Short mmCIF file of C-alpha atoms in Angstrom, two decimals:
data_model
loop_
_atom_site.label_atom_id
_atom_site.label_comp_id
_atom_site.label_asym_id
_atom_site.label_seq_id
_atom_site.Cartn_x
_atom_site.Cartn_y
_atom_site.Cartn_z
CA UNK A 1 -18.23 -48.67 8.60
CA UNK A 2 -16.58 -47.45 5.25
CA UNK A 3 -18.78 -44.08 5.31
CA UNK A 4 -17.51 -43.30 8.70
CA UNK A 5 -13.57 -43.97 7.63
CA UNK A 6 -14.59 -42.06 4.54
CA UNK A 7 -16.00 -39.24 6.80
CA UNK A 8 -12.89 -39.39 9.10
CA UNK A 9 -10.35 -39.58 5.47
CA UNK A 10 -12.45 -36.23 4.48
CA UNK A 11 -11.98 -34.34 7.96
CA UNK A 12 -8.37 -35.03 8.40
CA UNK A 13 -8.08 -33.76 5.08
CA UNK A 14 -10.09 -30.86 5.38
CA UNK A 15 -7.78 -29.97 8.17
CA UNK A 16 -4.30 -30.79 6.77
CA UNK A 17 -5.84 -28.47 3.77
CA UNK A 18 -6.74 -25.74 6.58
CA UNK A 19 -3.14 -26.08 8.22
CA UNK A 20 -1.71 -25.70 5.01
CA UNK A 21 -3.49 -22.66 4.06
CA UNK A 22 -3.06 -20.86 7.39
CA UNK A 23 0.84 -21.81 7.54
CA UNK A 24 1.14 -20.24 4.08
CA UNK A 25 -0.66 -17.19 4.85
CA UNK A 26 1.55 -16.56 8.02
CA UNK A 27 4.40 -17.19 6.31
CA UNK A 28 3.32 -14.67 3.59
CA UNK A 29 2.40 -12.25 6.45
CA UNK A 30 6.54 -12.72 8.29
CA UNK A 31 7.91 -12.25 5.10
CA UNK A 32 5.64 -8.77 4.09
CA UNK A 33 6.93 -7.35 7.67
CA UNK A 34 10.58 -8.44 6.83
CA UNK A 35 10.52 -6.79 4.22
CA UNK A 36 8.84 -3.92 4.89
CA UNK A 37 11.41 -3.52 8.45
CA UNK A 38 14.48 -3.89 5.85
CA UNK A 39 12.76 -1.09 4.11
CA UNK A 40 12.53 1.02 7.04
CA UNK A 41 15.89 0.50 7.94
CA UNK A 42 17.37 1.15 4.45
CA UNK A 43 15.33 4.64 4.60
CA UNK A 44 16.42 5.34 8.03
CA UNK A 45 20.29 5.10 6.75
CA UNK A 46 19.18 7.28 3.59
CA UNK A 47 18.12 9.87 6.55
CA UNK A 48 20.85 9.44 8.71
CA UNK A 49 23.17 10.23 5.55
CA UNK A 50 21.19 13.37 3.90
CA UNK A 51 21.03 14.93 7.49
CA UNK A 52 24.87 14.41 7.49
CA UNK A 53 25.21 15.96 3.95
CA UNK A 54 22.72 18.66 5.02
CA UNK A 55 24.92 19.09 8.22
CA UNK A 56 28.05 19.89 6.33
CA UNK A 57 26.54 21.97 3.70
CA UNK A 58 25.28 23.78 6.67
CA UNK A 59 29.06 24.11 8.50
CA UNK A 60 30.67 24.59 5.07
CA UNK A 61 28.16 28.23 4.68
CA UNK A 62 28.74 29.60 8.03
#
């Protein structure tokens, strides 16, 4: 009887340890695309703003 609690104590573990690890991972995995779309974002205003500088340079020559 004790081996099979012992077996049962060792799978639930085993999974809690699993959960654990895959929740962490995905975690890791939200916060790497967060931060890579607030990069995108902060590059497309850097665009949006050197096109507008380019724009005017442009006007300000003709």
């Amino acid at each position: 009887m004790s081996d099979q609690i012992a077996a049962a104590l060792i799978t639930t573990l085993g999974s809690i340890v699993v959960a654990f690890i895959t929740n962490h991972a995905t975690k890791r995995r939200e916060v790497k695309k967060a931060n890579e779309t607030l990069e995108t974002e902060r590059l497309k205003a850097k665009l949006r703003k050197l096109k507008k500088e380019n724009d005017e340079l442009k006007n300000g020559k003709e």
